[in-house]
Each structure stands twice: as structure tokens, then as C-alpha cells.
PDB file of C-alpha atoms and ligand atoms in Angstrom:
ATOM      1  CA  UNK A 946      55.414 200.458   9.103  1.00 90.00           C
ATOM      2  CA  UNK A 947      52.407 199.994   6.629  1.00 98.00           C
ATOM      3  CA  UNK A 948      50.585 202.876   5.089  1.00 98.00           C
ATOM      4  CA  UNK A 949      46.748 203.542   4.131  1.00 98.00           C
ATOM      5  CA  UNK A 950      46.222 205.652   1.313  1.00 99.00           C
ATOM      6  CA  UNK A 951      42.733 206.603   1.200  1.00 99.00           C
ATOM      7  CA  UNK A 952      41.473 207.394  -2.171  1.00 98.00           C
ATOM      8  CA  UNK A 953      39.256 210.437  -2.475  1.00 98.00           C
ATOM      9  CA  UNK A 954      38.168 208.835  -6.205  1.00 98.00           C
ATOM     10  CA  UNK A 955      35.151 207.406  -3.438  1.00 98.00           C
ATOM     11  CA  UNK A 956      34.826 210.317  -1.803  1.00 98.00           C
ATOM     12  CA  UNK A 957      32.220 213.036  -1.942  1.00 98.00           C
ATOM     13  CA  UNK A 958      33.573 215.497  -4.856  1.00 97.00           C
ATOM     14  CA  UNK A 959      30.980 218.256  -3.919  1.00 97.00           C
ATOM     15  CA  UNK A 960      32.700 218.986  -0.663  1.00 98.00           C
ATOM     16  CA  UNK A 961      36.125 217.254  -1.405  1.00 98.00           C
ATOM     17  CA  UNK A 962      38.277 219.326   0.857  1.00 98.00           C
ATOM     18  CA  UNK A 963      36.029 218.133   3.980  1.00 98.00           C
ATOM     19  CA  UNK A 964      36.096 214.932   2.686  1.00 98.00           C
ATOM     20  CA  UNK A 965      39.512 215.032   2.716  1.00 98.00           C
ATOM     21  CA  UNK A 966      39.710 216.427   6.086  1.00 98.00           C
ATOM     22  CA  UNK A 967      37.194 213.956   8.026  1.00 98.00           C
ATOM     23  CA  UNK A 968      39.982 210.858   6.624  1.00 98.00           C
ATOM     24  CA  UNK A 969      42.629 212.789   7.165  1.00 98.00           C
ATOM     25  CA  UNK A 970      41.088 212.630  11.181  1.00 98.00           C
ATOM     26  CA  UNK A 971      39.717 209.706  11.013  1.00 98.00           C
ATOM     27  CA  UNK A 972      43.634 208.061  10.636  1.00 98.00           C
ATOM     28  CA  UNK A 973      44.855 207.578   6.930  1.00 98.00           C
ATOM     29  CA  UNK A 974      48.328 208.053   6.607  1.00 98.00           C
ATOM     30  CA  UNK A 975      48.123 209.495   3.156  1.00 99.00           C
ATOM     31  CA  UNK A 976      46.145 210.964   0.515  1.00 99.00           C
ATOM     32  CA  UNK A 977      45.403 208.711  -2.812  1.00 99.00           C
ATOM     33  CA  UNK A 978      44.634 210.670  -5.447  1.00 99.00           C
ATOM     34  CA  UNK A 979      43.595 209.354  -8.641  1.00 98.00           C
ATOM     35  CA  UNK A 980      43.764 211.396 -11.966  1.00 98.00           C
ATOM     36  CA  UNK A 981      41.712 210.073 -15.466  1.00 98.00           C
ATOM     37  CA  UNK A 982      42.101 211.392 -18.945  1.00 98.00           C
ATOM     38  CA  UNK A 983      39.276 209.361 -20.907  1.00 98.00           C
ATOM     39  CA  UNK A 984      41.937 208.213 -23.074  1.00 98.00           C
ATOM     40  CA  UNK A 985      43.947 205.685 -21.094  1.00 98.00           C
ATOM     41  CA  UNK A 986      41.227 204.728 -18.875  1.00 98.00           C
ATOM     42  CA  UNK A 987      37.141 205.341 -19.875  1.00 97.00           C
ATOM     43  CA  UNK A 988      37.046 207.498 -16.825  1.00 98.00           C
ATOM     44  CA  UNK A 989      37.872 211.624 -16.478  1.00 98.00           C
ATOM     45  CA  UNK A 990      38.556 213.238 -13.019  1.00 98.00           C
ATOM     46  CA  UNK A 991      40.710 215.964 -11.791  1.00 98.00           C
ATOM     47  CA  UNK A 992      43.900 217.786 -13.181  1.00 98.00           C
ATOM     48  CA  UNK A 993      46.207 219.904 -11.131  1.00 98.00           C
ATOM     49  CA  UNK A 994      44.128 222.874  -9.650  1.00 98.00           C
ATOM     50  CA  UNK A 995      41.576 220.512  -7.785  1.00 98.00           C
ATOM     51  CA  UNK A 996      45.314 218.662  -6.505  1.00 98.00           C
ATOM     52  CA  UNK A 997      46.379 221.915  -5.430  1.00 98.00           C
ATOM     53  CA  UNK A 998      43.384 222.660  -3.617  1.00 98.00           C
ATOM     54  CA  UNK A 999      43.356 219.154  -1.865  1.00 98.00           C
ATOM     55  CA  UNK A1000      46.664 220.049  -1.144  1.00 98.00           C
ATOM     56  CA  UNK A1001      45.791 223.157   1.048  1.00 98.00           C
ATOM     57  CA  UNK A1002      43.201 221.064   2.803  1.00 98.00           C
ATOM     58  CA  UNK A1003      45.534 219.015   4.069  1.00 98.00           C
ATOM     59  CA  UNK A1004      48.723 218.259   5.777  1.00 98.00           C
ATOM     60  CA  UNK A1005      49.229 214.630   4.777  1.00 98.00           C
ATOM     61  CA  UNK A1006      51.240 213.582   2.028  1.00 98.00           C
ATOM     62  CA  UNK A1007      49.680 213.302  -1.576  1.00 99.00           C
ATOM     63  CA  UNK A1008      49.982 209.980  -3.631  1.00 99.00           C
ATOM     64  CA  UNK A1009      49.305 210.788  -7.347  1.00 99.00           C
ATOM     65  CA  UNK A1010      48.149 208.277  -9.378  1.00 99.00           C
ATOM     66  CA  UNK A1011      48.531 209.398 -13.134  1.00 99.00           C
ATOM     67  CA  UNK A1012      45.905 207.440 -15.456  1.00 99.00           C
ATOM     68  CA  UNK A1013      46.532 209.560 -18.316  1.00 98.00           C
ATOM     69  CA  UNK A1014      48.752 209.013 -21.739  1.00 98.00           C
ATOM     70  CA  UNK A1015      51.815 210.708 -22.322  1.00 98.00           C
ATOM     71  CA  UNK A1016      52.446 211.944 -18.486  1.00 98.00           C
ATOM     72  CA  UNK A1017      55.736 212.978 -19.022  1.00 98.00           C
ATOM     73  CA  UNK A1018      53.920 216.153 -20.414  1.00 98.00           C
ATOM     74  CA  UNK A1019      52.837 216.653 -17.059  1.00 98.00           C
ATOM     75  CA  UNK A1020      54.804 215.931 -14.553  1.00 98.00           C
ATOM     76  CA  UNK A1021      55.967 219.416 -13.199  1.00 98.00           C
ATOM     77  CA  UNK A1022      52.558 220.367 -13.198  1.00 98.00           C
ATOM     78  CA  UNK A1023      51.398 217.432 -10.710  1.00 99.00           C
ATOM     79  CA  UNK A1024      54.445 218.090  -8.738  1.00 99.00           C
ATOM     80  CA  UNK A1025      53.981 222.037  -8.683  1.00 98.00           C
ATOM     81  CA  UNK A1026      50.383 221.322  -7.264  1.00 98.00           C
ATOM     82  CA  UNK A1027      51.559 219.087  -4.297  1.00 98.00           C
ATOM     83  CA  UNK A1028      52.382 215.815  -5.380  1.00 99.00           C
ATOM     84  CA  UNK A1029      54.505 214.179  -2.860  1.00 99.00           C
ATOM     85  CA  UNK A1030      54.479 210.472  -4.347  1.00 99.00           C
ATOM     86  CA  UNK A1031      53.750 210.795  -8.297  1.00 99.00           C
ATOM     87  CA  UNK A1032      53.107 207.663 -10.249  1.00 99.00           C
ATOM     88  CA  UNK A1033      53.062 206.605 -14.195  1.00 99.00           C
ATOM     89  CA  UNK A1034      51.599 203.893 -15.977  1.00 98.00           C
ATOM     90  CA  UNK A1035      54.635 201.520 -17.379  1.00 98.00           C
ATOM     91  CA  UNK A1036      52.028 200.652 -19.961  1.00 98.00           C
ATOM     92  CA  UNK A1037      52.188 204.428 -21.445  1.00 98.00           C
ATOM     93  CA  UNK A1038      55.874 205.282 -20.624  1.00 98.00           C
ATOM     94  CA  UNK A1039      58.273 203.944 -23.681  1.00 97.00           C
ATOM     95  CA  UNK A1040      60.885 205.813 -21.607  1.00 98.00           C
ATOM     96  CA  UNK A1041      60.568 205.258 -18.202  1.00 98.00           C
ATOM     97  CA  UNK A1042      63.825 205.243 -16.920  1.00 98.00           C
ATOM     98  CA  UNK A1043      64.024 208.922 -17.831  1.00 98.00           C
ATOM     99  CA  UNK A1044      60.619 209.687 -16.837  1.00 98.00           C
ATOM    100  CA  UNK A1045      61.494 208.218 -13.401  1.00 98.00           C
ATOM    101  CA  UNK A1046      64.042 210.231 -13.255  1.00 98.00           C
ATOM    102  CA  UNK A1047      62.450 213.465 -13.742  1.00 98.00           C
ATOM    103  CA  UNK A1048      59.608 212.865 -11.481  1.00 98.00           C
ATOM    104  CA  UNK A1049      63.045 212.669  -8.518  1.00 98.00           C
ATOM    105  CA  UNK A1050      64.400 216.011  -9.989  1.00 98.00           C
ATOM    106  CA  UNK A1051      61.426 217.371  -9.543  1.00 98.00           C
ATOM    107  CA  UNK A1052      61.311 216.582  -6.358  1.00 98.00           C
ATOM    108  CA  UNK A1053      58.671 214.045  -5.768  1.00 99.00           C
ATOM    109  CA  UNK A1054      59.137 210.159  -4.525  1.00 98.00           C
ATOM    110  CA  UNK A1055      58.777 208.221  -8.156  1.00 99.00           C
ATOM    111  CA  UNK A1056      55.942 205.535  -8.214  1.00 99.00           C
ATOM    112  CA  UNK A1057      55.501 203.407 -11.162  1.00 98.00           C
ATOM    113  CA  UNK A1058      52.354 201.437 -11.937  1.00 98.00           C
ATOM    114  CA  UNK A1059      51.203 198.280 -13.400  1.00 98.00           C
ATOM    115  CA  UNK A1060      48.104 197.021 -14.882  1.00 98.00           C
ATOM    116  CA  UNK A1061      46.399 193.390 -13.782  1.00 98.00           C
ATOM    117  CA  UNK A1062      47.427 192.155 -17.457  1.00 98.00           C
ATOM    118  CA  UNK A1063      51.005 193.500 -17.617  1.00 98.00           C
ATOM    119  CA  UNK A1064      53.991 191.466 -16.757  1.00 98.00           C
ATOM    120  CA  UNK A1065      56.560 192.009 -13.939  1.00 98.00           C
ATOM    121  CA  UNK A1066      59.221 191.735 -15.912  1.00 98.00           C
ATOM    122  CA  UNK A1067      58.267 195.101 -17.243  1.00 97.00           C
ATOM    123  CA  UNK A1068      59.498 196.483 -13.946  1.00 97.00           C
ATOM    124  CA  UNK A1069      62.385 194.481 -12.794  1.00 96.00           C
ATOM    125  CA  UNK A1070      64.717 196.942 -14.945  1.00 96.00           C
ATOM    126  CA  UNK A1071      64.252 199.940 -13.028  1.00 97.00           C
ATOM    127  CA  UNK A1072      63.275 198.488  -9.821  1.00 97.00           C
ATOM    128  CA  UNK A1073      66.353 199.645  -8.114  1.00 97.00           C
ATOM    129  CA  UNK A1074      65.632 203.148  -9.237  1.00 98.00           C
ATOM    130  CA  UNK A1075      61.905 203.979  -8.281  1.00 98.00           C
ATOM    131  CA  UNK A1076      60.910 204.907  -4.640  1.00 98.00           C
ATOM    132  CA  UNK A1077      57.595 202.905  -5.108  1.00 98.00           C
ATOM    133  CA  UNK A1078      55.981 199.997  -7.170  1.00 98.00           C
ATOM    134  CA  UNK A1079      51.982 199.965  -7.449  1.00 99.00           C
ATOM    135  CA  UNK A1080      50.102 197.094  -8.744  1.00 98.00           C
ATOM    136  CA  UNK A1081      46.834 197.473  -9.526  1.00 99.00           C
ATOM    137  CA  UNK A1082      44.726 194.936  -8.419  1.00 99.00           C
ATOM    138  CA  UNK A1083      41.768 195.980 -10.707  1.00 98.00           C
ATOM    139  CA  UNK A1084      41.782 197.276 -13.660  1.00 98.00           C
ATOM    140  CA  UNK A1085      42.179 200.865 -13.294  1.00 98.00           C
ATOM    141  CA  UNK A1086      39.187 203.213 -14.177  1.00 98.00           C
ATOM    142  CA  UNK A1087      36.690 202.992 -11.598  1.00 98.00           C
ATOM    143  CA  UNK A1088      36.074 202.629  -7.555  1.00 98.00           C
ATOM    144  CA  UNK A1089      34.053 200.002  -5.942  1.00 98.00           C
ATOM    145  CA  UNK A1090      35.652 197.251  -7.990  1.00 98.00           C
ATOM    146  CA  UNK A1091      35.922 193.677  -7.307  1.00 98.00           C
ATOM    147  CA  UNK A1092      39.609 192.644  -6.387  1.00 98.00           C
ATOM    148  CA  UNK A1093      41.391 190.243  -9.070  1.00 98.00           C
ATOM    149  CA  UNK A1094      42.131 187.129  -6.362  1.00 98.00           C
ATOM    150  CA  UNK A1095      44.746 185.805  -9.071  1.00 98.00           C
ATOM    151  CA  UNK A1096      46.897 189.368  -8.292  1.00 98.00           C
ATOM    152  CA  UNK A1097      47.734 187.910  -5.139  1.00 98.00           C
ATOM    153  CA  UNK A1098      50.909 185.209  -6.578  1.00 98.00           C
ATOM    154  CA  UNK A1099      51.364 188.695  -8.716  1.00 98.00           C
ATOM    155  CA  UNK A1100      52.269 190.942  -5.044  1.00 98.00           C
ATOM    156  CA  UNK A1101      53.868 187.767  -3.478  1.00 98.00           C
ATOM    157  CA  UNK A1102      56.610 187.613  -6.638  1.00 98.00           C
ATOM    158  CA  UNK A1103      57.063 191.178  -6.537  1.00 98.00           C
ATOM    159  CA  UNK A1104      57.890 191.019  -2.933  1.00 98.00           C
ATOM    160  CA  UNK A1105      60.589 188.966  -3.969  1.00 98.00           C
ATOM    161  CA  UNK A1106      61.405 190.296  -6.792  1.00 98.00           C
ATOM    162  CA  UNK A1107      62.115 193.937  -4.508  1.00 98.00           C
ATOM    163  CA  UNK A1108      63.830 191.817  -2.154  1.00 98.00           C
ATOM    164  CA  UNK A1109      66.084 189.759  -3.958  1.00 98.00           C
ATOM    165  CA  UNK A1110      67.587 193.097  -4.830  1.00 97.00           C
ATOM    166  CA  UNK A1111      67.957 194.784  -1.469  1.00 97.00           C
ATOM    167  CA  UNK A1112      65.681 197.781  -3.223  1.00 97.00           C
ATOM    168  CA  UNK A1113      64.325 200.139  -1.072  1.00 96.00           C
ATOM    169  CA  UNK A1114      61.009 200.553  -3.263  1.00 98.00           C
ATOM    170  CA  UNK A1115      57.765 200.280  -1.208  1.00 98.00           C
ATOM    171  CA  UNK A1116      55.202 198.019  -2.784  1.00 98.00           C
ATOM    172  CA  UNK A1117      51.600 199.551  -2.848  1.00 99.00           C
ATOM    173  CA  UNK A1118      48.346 197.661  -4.035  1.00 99.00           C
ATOM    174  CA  UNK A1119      45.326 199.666  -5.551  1.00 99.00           C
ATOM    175  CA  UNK A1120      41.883 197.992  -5.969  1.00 98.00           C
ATOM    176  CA  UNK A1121      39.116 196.458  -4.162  1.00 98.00           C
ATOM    177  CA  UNK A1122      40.909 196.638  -0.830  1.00 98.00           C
ATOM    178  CA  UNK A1123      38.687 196.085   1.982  1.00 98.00           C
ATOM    179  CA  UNK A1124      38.057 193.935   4.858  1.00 98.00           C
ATOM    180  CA  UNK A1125      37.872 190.838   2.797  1.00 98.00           C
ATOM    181  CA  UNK A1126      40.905 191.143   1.263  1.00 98.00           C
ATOM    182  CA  UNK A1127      43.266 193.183   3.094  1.00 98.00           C
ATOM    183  CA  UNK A1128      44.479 190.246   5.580  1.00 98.00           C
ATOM    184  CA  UNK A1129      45.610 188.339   2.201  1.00 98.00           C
ATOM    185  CA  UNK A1130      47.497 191.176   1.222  1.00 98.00           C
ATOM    186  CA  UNK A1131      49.683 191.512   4.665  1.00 98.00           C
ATOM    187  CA  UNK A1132      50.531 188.433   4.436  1.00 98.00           C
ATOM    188  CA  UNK A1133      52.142 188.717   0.459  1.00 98.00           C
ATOM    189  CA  UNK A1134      54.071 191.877   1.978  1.00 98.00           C
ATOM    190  CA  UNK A1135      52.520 194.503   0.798  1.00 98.00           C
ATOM    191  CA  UNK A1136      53.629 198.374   2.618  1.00 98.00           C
ATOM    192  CA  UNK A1137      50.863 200.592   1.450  1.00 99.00           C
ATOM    193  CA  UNK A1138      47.330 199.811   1.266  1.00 99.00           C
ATOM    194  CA  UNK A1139      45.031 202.395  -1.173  1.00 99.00           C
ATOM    195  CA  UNK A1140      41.160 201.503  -0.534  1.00 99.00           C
ATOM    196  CA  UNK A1141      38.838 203.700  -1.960  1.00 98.00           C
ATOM    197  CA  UNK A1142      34.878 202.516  -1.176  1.00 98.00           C
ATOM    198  CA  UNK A1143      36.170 200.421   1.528  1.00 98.00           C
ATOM    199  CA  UNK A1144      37.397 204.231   3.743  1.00 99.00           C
ATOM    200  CA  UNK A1145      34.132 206.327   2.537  1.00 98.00           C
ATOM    201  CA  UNK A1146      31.537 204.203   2.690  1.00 98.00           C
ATOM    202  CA  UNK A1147      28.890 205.237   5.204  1.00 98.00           C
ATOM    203  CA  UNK A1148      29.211 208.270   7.392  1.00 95.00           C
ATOM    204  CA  UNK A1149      31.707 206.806  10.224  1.00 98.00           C
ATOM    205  CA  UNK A1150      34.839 207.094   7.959  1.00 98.00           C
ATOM    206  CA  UNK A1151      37.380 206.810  11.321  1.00 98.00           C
ATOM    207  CA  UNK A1152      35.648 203.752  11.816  1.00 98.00           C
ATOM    208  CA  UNK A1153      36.546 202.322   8.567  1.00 98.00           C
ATOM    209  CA  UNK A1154      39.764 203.827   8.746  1.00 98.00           C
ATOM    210  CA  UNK A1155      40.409 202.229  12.350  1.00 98.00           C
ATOM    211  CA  UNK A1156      39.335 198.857  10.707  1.00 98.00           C
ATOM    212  CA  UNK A1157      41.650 198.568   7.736  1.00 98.00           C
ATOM    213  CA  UNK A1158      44.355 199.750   9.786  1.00 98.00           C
ATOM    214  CA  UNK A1159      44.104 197.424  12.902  1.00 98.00           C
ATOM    215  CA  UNK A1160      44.268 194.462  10.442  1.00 98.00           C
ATOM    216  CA  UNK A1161      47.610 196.255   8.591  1.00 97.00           C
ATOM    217  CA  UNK A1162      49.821 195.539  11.939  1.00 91.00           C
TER     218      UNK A1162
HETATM  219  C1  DX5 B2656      40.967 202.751  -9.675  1.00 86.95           C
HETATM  220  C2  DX5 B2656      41.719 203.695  -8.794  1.00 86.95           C
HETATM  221  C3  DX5 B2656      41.645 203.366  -7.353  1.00 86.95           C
HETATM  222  C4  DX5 B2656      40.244 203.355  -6.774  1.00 86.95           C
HETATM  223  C5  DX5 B2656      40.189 202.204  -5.819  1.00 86.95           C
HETATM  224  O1  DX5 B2656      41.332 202.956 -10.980  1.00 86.95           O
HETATM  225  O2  DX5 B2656      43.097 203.726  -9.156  1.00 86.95           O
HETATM  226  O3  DX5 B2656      42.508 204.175  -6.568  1.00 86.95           O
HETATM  227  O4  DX5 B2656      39.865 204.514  -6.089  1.00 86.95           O
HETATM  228  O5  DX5 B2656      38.901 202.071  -5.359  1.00 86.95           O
HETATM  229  P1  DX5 B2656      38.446 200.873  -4.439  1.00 86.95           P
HETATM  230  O6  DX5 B2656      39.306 200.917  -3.200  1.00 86.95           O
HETATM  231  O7  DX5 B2656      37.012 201.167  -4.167  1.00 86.95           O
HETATM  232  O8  DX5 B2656      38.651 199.600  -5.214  1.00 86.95           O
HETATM  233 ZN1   ZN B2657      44.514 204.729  -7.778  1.00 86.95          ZN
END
């Protein structure tokens, strides 16, 4: 069964828990929410209160994105404010077998995530252990971007790659999802969808949820 995480990086931050409640009606399965530190990405967004209070507004399950150096630092904190699905960078983890780990004592689903430029192979070791792989299919940062088209042999191996070893890790795609390119990305094998611009644009969100999702079947 195929997920949409809608990310609430597009939505409207002035009244975020409505925001979060129109998508939340409108169909998405879960919650993407993406969190910047100006250090590992240009960008700066939220930290763990404005999780917490996304969390009240809503019953569906949070999927934390962590763009943000040294995040080991902060896991319980992320977890503490609702994380259900918490996710680290590979590229800023030099222990990541351990900091998998903790994220599942904790008590959150562990995602780990993978820049455009970085290679599988800095995955396969732990892909038995994590409950989720993302690949980002832009480089992370921003909303609105233009997908990378040469990502797409990148999902297709790693659908092997998870399958080859029976692993029971979902495999999630971030970046410049949208009607263009989603029907591509069903077909590599991907489980969870995030789109960003492509659920809040305009005012009929449902409707754009309702699109994305009848092409995900
Ligand atoms: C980008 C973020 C994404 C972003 C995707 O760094 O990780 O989650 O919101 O936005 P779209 O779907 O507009 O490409
Ligand atoms: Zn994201």
C-alpha cells in the first residue's frame, strides 16, 4: 500500500496547524515534516516546539526529516515532540549504525537519507536494520524544486538493492514529486511519495491530494 507524505515545508506557516488539517482531510496518509539548520542545508525552519504543535493538530503520523548536522544531539527531542518516522542524513552521521539504533529505542521507525550526489553503497550496510530509506531526488534545501530525472536508475537499484535482501525497509522519494513525475516513480517501486508544492498549491488541496494518489495505485 503506497503512502503520500505531504510536506508542510509548502505549506502556509502563518496558519500551519490548519494547513495541516485541510491535507490531513483532503487524504494524505502522513505528515512530512522537514527541519533546516542553515548549516547542512542554506535553509532554517522549525525545531521541536512547532513539531509538537503540528503534532496536536493532527492525528496522522509525523515523518521527520532531519537536515541538520550532528542529529544525534537531537534525537530524543524530535521523538519527545511526536516524531513517528525520524530520519538522518548518512552524509552527517559517521556513526549511523548506532544512531539508527537509538532513533528505535526511542521509539520512533528509523529513516535514513541520501543526497542526489551520494552513493548507495553508503546504505547497503545497514539496510537490513532501518525501517525506511529516503532518497532525495533534489538536493535538499528548498520546495518547488525541479526533480533530478537521472535519480530515477538511482530508486530502481535501490529497489533491488532492498529486495535482494528480503529487508523490510520502505523506500520513500523526496523532491519535485508531482504529476509529471510521480507515474515514473511507481513504476521504479517506490512506497512513499513526499510532494511538497505539488499538495499545496492552489486552494483545492483534496484535489491535489486525490490526484497524486489515484496515480500511486
Ligand atoms: C526539500 C525537502 C522536501 C520539500 C519537497 O529539501 O526535503 O521535503 O518540501 O518539496 P517539493 O515536493 O515541492 O519538491
Ligand atoms: Zn523532506
Amino acid at each position: 500500500m503506497r503512502k503520500l507524505s505531504a510536506s508542510i515545508l509548502s505549506a502556509k506557516f502563518g496558519k500551519l496547524a490548519e494547513e495541516v488539517r485541510a491535507v490531513e482531510a483532503g487524504g494524505t496518509d502522513w505528515i512530512h515534516v522537514d527541519v533546516m539548520d542553515g548549516h547542512f542545508v542554506p535553509n532554517i525552519t522549525i525545531g521541536p516546539d512547532v513539531v509538537r504543535a503540528i503534532n496536536e493538530a493532527t492525528a496522522l503520523p509525523l515523518d521527520v526529516h532531519l537536515m541538520i548536522e550532528k542529529p544525534e544531539r537531537y534525537l530524543e527531542a524530535f521523538v519527545k515532540a511526536g516524531a513517528d518516522w525520524l530520519g538522518v542524513h548518512v552524509e552527517v552521521c559517521p556513526h549511523l549504525h548506532r544512531t539508527v539504533q537509538h532513533i528505535k529505542e526511542l521509539g520512533a521507525r528509523a529513516t535514513v537519507v541520501i543526497n542526489p550526489g551520494t552513493p548507495l553503497v553508503s546504505i547497503e550496510p545497514i539496510l537490513s536494520d532501518v525501517d525506511m530509506i529516503l532518497l532525495m531526488t533534489v538536493n535538499p534545501g528548498f520546495g518547488g524544486q525541479q526533480f533530478i530525472r537521472s535519480m530515477l536508475s538511482k530508486v530502481r537499484q535501490c529497489r533491488r538493492m532492498i529486495d535482494a535482501l528480503q529487508a523490510q525497509a520502505l523506500l520513500e522519494v523526496d523532491g519535485g514529486v508531482n504529476l509529471d513525475t510521480i507515474d515514473d516513480l511507481v513504476a521504479a517501486g517506490v512506497d512513499v511519495f513526499v510532494a511538497g508544492s505539488a499538495v499545496f498549491k492552489g486552494d483545492n488541496y483534496a484535489a491535489n491530494i486525490r490526484g497524486l494518489k489515484a496515480r500511486m495505485r
